[in-house]
Coordinates of C-alpha atoms in Angstrom, one line a residue:
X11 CA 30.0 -11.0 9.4
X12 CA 31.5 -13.5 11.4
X13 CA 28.9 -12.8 13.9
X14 CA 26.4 -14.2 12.0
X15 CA 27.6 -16.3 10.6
X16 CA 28.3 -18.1 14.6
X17 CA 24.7 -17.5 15.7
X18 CA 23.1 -18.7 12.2
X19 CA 25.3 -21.9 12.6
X20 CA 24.0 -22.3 16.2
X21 CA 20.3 -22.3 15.4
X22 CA 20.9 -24.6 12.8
X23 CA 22.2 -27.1 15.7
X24 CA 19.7 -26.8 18.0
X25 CA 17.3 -27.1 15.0
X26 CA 18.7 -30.5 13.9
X27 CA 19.0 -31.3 17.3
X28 CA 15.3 -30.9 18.0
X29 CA 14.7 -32.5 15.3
X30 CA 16.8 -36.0 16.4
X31 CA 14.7 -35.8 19.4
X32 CA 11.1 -35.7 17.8
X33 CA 12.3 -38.5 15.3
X34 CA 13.4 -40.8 18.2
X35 CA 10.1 -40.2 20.2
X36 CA 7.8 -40.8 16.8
X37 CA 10.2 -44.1 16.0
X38 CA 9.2 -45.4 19.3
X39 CA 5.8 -44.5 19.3
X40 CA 5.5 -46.5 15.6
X41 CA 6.9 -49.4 17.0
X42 CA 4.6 -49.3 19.6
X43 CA 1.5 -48.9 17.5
X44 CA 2.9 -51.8 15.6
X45 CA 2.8 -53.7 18.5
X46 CA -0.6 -52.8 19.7
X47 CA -2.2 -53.7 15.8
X48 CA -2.5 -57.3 16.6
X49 CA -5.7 -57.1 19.1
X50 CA -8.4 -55.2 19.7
X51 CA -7.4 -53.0 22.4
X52 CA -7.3 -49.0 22.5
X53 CA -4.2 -47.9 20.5
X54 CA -1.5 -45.9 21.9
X55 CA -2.4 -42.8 19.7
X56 CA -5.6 -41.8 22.1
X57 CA -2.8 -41.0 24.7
X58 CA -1.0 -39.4 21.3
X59 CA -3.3 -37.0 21.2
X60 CA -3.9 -36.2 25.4
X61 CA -0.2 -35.3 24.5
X62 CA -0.7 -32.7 21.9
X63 CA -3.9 -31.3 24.1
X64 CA -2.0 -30.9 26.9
X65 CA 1.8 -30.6 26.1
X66 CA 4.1 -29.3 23.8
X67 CA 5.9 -31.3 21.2
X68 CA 8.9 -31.3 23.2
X69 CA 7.6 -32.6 26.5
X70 CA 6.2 -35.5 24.5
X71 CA 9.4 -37.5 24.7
X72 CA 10.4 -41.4 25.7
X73 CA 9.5 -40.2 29.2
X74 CA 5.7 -40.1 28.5
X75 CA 6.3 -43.3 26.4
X76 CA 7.8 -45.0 29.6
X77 CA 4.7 -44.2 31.5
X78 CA 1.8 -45.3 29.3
X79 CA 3.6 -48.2 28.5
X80 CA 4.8 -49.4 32.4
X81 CA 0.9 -48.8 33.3
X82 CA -0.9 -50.4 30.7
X83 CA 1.8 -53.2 29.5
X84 CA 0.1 -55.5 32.6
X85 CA -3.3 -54.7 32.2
X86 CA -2.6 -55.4 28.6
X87 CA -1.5 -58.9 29.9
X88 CA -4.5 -59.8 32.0
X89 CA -6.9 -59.0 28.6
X90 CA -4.4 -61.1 26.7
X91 CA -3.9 -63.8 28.9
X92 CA -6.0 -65.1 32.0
X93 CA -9.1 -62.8 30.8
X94 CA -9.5 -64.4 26.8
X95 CA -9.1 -67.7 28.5
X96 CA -12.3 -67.2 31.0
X97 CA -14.0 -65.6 27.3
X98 CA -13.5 -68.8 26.2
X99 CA -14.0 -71.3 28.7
X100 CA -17.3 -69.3 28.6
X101 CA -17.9 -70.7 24.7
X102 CA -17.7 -73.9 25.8
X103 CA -20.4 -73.9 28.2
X104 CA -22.2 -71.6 26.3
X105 CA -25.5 -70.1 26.4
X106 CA -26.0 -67.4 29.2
X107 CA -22.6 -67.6 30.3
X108 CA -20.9 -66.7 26.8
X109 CA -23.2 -64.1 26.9
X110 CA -22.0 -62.7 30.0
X111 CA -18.3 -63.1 29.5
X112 CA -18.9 -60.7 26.4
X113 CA -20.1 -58.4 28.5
X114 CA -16.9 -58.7 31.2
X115 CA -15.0 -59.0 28.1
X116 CA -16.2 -55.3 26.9
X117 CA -15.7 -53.9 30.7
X118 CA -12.0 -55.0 30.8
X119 CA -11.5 -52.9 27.4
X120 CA -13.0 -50.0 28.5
X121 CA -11.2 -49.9 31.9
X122 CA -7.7 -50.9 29.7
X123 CA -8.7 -47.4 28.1
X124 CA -9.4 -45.8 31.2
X125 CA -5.5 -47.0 32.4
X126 CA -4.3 -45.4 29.5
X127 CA -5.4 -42.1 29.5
X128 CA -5.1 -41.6 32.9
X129 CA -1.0 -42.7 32.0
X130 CA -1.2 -39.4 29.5
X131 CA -2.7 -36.7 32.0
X132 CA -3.0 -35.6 34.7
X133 CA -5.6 -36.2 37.9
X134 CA -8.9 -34.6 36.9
X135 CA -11.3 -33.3 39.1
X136 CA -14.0 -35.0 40.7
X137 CA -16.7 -33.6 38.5
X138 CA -14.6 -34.4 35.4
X139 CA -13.6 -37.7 36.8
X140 CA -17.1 -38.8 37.2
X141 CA -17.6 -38.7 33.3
X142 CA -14.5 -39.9 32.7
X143 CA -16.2 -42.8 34.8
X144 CA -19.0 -43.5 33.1
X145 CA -18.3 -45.4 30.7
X146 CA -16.9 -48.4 33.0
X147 CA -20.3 -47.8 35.4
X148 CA -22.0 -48.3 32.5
X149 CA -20.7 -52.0 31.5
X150 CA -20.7 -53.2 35.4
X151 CA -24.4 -52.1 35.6
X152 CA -24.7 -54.3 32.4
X153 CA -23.3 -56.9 34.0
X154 CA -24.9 -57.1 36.9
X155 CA -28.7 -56.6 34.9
X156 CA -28.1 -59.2 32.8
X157 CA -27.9 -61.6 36.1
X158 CA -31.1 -59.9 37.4
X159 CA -33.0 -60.5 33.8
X160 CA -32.0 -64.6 33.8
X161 CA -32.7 -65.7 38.1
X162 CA -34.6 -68.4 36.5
X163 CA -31.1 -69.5 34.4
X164 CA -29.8 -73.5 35.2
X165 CA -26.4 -71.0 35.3
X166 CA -27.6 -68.4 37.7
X167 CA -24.4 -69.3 40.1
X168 CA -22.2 -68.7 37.3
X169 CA -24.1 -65.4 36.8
X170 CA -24.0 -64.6 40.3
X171 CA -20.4 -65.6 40.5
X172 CA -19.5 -62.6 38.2
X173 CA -21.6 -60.1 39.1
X174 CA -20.8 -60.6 42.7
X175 CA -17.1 -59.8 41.8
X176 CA -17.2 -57.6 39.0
X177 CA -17.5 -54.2 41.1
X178 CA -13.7 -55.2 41.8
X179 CA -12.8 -53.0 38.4
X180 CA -13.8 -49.9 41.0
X181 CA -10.3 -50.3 42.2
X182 CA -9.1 -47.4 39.6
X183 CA -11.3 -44.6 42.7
X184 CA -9.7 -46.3 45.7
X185 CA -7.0 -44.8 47.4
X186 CA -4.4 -45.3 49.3
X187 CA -4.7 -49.1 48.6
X188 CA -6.6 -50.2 45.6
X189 CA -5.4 -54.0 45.6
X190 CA -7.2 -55.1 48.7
X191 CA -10.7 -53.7 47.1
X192 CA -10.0 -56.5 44.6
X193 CA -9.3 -59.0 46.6
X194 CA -12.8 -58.5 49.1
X195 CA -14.8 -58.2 45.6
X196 CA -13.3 -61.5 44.6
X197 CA -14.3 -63.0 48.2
X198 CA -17.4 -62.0 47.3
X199 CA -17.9 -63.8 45.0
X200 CA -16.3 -66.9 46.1
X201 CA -19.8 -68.3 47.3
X202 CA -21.2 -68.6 44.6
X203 CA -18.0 -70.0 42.4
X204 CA -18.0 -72.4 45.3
X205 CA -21.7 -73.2 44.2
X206 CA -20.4 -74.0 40.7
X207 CA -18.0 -76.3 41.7
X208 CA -20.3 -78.4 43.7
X209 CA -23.1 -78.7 41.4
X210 CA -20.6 -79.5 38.1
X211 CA -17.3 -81.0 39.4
X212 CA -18.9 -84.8 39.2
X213 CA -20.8 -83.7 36.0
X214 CA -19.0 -81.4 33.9
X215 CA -15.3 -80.2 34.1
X216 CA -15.7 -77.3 31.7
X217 CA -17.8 -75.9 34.5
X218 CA -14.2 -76.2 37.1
X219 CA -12.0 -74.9 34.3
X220 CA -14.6 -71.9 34.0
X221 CA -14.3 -71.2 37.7
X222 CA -10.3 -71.5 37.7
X223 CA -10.3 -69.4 34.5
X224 CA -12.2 -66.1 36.3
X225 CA -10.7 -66.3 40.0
X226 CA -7.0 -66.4 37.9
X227 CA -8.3 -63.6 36.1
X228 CA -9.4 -61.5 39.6
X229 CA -5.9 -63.2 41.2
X230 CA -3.8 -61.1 38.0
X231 CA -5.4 -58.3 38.2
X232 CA -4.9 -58.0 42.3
X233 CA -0.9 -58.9 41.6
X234 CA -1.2 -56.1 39.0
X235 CA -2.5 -53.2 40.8
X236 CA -0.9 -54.1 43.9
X237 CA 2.4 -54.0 41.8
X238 CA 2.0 -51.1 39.6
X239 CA -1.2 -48.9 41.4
X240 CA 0.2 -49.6 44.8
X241 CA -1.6 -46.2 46.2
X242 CA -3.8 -45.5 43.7
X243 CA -4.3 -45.4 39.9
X244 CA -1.2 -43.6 38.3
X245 CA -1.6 -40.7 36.5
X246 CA 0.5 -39.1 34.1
X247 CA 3.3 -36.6 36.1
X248 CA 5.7 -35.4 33.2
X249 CA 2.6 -33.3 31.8
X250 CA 3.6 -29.6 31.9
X251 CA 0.0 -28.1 30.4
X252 CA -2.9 -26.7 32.4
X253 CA -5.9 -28.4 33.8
X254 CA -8.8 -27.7 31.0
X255 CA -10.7 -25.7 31.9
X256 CA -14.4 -26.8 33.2
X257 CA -17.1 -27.5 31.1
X258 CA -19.5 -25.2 30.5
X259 CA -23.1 -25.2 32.4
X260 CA -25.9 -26.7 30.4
X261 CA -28.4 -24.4 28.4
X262 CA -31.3 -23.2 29.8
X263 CA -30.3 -23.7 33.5
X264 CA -32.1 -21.2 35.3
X265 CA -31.0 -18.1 37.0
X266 CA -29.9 -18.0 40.7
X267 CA -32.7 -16.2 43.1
X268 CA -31.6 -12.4 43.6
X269 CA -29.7 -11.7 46.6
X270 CA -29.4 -8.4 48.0
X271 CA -26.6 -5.8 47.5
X272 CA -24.1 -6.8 49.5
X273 CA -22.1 -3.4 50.7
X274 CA -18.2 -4.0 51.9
X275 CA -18.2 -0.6 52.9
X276 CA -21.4 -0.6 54.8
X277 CA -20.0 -3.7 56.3
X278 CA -17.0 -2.4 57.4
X279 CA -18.7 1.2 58.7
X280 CA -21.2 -0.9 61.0
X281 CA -18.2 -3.0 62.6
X282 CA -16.5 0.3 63.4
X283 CA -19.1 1.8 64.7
X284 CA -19.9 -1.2 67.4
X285 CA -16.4 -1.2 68.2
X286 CA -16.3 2.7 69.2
X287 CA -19.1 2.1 71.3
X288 CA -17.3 -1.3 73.1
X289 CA -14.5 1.4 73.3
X290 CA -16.6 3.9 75.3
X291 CA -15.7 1.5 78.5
X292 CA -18.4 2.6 81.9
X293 CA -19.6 5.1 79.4
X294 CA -22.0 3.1 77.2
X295 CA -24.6 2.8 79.6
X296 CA -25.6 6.5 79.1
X297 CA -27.0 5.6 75.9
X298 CA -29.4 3.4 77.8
X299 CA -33.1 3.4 77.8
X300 CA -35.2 3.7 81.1
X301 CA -37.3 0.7 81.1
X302 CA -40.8 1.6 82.1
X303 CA -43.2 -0.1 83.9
X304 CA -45.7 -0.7 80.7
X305 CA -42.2 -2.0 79.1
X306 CA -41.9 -4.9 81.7
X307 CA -43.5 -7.8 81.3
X308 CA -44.8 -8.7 84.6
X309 CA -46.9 -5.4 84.8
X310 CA -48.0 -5.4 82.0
X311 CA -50.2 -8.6 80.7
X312 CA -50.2 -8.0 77.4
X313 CA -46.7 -8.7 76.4
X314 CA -47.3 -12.5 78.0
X315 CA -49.1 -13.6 74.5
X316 CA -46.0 -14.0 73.0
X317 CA -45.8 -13.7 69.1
X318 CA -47.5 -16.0 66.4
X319 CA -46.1 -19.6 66.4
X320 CA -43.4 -20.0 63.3
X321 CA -44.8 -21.8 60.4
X322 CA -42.6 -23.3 57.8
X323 CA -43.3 -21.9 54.3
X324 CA -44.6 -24.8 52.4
X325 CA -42.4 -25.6 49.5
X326 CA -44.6 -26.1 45.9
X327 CA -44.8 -29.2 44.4
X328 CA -42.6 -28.4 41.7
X329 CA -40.2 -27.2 44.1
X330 CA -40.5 -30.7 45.9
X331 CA -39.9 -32.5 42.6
X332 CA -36.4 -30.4 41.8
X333 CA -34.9 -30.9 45.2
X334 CA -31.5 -32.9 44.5
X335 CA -32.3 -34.8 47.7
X336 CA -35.7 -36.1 47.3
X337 CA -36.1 -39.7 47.6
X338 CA -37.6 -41.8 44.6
X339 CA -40.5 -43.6 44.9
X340 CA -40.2 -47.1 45.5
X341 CA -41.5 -49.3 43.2
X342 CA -43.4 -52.2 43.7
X343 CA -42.8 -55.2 41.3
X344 CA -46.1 -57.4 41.1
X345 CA -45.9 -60.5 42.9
X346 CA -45.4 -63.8 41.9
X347 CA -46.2 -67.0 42.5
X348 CA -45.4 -70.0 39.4
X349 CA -44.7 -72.5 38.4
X350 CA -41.9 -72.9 35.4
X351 CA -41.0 -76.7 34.5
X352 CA -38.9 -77.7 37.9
X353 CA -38.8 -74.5 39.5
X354 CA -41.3 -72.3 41.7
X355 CA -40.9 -68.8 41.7
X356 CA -42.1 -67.2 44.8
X357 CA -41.4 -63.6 44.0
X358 CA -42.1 -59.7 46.0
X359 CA -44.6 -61.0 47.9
X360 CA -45.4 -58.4 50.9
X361 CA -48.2 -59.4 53.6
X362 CA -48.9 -63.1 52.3
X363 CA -49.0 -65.6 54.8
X364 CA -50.8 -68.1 52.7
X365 CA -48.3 -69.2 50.4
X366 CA -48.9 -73.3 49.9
X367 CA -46.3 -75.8 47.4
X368 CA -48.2 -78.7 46.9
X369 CA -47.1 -81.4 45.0
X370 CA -43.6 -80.4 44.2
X371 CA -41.2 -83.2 43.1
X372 CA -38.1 -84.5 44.6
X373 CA -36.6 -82.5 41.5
X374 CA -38.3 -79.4 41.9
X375 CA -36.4 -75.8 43.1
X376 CA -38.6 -73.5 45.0
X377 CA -37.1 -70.0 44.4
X378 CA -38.2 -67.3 47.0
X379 CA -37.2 -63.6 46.0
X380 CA -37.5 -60.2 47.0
X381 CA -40.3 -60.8 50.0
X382 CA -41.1 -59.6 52.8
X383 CA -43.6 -59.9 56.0
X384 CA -44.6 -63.7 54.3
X385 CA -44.7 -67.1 55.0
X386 CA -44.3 -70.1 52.2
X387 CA -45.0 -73.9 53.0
X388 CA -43.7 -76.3 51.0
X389 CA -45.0 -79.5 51.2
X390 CA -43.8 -83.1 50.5
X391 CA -40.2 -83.6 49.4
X392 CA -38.6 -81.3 47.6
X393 CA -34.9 -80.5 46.3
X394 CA -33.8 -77.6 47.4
X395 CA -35.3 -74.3 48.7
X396 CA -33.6 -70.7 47.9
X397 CA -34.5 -67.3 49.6
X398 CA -32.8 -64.2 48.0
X399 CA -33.5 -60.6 49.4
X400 CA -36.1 -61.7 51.9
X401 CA -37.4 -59.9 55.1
X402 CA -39.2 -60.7 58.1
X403 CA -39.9 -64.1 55.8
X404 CA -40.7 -67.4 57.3
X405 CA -40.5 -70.8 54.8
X406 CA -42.0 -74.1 56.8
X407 CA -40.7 -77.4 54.7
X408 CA -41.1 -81.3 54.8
X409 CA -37.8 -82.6 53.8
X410 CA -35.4 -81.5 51.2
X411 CA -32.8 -83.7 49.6
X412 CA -30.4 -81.0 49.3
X413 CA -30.3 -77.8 51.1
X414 CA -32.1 -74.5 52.0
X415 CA -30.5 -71.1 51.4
X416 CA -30.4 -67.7 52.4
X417 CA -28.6 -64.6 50.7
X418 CA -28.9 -61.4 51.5
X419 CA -32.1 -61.8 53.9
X420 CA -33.4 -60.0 57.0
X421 CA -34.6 -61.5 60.0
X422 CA -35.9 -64.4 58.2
X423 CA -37.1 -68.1 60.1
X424 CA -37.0 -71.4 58.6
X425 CA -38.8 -74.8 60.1
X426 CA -37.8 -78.2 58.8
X427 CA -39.9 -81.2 60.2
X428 CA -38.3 -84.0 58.6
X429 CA -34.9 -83.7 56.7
X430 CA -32.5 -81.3 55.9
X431 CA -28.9 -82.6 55.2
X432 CA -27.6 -78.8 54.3
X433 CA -28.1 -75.3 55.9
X434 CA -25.9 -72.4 53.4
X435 CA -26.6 -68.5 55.0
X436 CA -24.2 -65.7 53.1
X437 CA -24.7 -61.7 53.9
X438 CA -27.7 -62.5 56.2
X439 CA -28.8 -60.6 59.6
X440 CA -30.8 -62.3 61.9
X441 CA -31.7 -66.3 60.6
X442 CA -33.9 -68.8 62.9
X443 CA -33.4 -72.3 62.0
X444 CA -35.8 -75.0 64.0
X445 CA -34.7 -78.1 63.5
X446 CA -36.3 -81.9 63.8
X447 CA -34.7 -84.5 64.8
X448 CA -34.1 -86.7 62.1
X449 CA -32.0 -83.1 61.1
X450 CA -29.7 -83.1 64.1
X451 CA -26.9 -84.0 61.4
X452 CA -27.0 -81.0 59.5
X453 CA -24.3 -78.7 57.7
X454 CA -24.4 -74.9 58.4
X455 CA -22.4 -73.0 56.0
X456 CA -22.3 -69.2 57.3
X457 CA -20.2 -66.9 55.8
X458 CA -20.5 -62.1 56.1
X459 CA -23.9 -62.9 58.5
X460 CA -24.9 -62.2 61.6
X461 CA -27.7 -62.7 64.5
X462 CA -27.6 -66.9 63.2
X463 CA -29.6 -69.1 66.1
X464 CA -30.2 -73.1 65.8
X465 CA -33.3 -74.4 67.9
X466 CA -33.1 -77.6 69.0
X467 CA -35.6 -80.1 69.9
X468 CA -36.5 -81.0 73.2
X469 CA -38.5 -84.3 74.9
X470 CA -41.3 -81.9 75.9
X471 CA -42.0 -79.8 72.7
X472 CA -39.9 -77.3 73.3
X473 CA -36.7 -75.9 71.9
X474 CA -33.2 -75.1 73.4
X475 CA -31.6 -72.2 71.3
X476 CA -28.2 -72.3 70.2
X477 CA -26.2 -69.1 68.3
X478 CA -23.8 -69.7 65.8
X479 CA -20.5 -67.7 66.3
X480 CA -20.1 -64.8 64.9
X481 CA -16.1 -63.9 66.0
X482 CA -13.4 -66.1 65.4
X483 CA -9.9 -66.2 66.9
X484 CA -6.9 -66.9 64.7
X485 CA -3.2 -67.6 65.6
X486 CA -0.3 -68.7 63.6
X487 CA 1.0 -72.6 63.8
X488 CA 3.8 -74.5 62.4
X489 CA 1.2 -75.7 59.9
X490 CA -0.3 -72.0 59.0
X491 CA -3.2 -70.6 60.6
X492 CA -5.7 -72.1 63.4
X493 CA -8.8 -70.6 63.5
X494 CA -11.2 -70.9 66.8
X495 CA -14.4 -69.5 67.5
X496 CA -14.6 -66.7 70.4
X497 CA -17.5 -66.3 72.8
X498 CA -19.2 -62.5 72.9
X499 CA -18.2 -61.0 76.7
X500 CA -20.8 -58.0 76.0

């Protein structure tokens, strides 16, 4: 009948209507594929098929679209633009350094992937987030190995430079503000890129493009997240499915202990019965004992030995060994001490106070790593001195014809006794610097340290000690910012 006629006509409507909407969504997704097909970044259909897992057909309209694209069209920029320029400013110099930019290179892909599925879903959980994770852990640990593997390198600055900064990709787990993570990661490494610059800028100008090329790199990825991450990585909000569900627990994980049977209703029996008894009121006490006097202690001497002392059950050793929170063991690189064309390596020493550079030339590096409790002489004239994850270390030099220093050290001492024109101390706690005087006219360069004394000389042998400051006061001016230091009141 008519009837039918009317409701079979309006299925057909909303069928053709339904079917306008998914050809819209698929044209806009083929142009964007198009788009994405001339470089080698993760395509658009990865967050395609987070889609189909998680939504219907129909909630995979422009609006998801919108979202990928508005959180990955800047990161997209940075790979594109300021990021493939520091890849190949890297070629030109070469070497360890192109080596390295591939590997920064790969960890700027990955996290581009990361953005983008994160733009298709919504928040995981921690656990799931972790693995989700993994894979850009995995390429900033790369990173920062390869520096470790090449201290020796003519390019360890540039090295150090990177892997200094690179843990700035860990903005994606900060909240509420990611962009200010990036920005104290680039700082970081701002002492070494400084290095660069000094060493090349009168030699080579590849090596000042290089350095331009990676801090514009850190600079567009700050404006970035601070523009489109503002409180945190954005995750897809227009999904309608379910969380999945969690993974399953790996095979052959052992079976909890046994417990005991836990009874509610014996549970909720005992808690009556102590509350009829509180109930009773004055007539509790009937229920009372009559302490005797071989009850009390004082009459009777045997109850004064008191029972057996506790004694912790002692855990097995393959107990010990499973406990999630037992400490590794440390281990203990072999020590070095070489020679390698016009460097000395000087390297986990622990104990040695012996350590003797004799005929070093004016040319020559001495390279102190990873020691502790030791003291190095270097004598004659030498170029520069280095100490890098030192403690409780003391170096006593001649003269050096460009500077000693010190990164990441504890409570380390240094003695000059003819020349030293520069002094450089970065993430160091506690630094003793005696001083000759023909080194009165010395630069100190401190930056993130702490506990920093100069000893001067004086006419009678002794020294006068002098700290470095440590707070600084700064004010606005009409020309920008004046910075002062501030003496400690405690």
């Amino acid at each position: 009948g008519e009837s039918e006629e009317g409701l079979l006509s309006g299925h057909c409507a909303e069928l053709e209507a339904l079917v306008t909407r998914l050809e819209s969504v698929t044209s806009k997704l083929e142009v964007t594929l198009s788009a994405l097909q001339s470089f080698s970044l993760p395509a658009l259909s990865n967050c395609q098929l987070e889609l189909s897992r998680n939504s219907s057909p129909i909630a995979a309209d422009t609006a998801d679209v919108e979202i990928t694209m508005n959180t990955t069209a800047g990161y997209r920029n940075i790979i594109q633009g300021p990021l493939t320029n520091y890849v190949q400013q890297s070629n030109l110099i070469g070497g360890l350094v192109a080596e390295h930019a591939k590997l920064v290179e790969d960890a700027f892909n990955v996290q581009f992937g990361y953005v983008e599925m994160a733009s298709c879903r919504g928040d995981p959980g921690q656990s799931e987030q972790v693995n989700l994770l993994g894979p850009t852990s995995a390429k900033i640990m790369a990173i920062q190995e390869f520096r470790e593997k090449n201290r020796s390198s003519t390019y360890f600055n540039h090295l150090s430079a990177i892997s200094e900064s690179i843990p700035a990709l860990g903005w994606v787990t900060m909240k509420p503000a990611p962009a200010p993570y990036i920005k104290e990661m680039s700082d970081a490494g701002q002492f070494y890129t400084n290095r660069v610059l000094k060493d090349w800028k009168e030699k080579d100008k590849k090596h000042v493009e290089w350095v331009k090329a990676w801090l514009e790199t850190l600079a567009e990825l700050y404006k970035y997240v601070k523009e489109t991450h503002t409180t945190g990585l954005v995750w897809g909000v227009s999904k309608g499915g379910a969380a999945p569900p969690p993974p399953p627990p790996p095979a052959g994980m052992p079976a909890p202990p046994p417990i005991g049977d836990l009874s509610l209703q014996a549970d909720t029996n005992d808690r009556s019965a102590l509350f009829a008894e509180i109930n009773q009121g004055e007539g509790i006490t009937r229920n009372l004992k009559k302490v005797t006097s071989e009850m009390q202690t004082h009459k009777n001497p045997g109850l004064r030995t008191g029972p057996a002392p506790f004694k912790p059950t002692t855990l097995t050793s393959s107990f010990k060994h499973n406990l999630p929170g037992a400490p590794k063991p440390v281990v203990t690189k072999p020590p070095v001490f070489t020679r390698d064309g016009k460097k000395w390596l000087v390297e986990n020493q622990a104990g040695n106070h012996g350590l003797i550079i004799e005929g070093a030339d004016m040319n020559n590096v001495v390279y102190m790593y990873g020691c502790q409790d030791s003291t190095l002489t270097v004598k004659g004239k030498v170029n520069s001195v280095f100490l890098d994850s030192c403690r409780k270390t003391s170096v006593l030099i001649d003269s050096l014809v460009s500077s000693i220093e010190f990164v990441n050290c504890q409570s380390v001492q240094m003695q000059v006794l003819g020349k030293v024109p520069t002094i450089s101390i970065d993430k160091t706690d506690g630094c003793q610097m005696y001083l000759s005087k023909d080194s009165l006219d010395v630069e100190i360069v401190s930056s993130k340290s702490s506990e920093m004394n100069v000893l001067l000389p004086k006419a009678n042998g002794e020294y006068t000690e002098l700290p470095i400051a440590e707070q600084f006061k700064t004010v606005v001016s009409g020309k920008g910012l004046v910075t002062t230091p501030v003496e400690s009141k405690g």
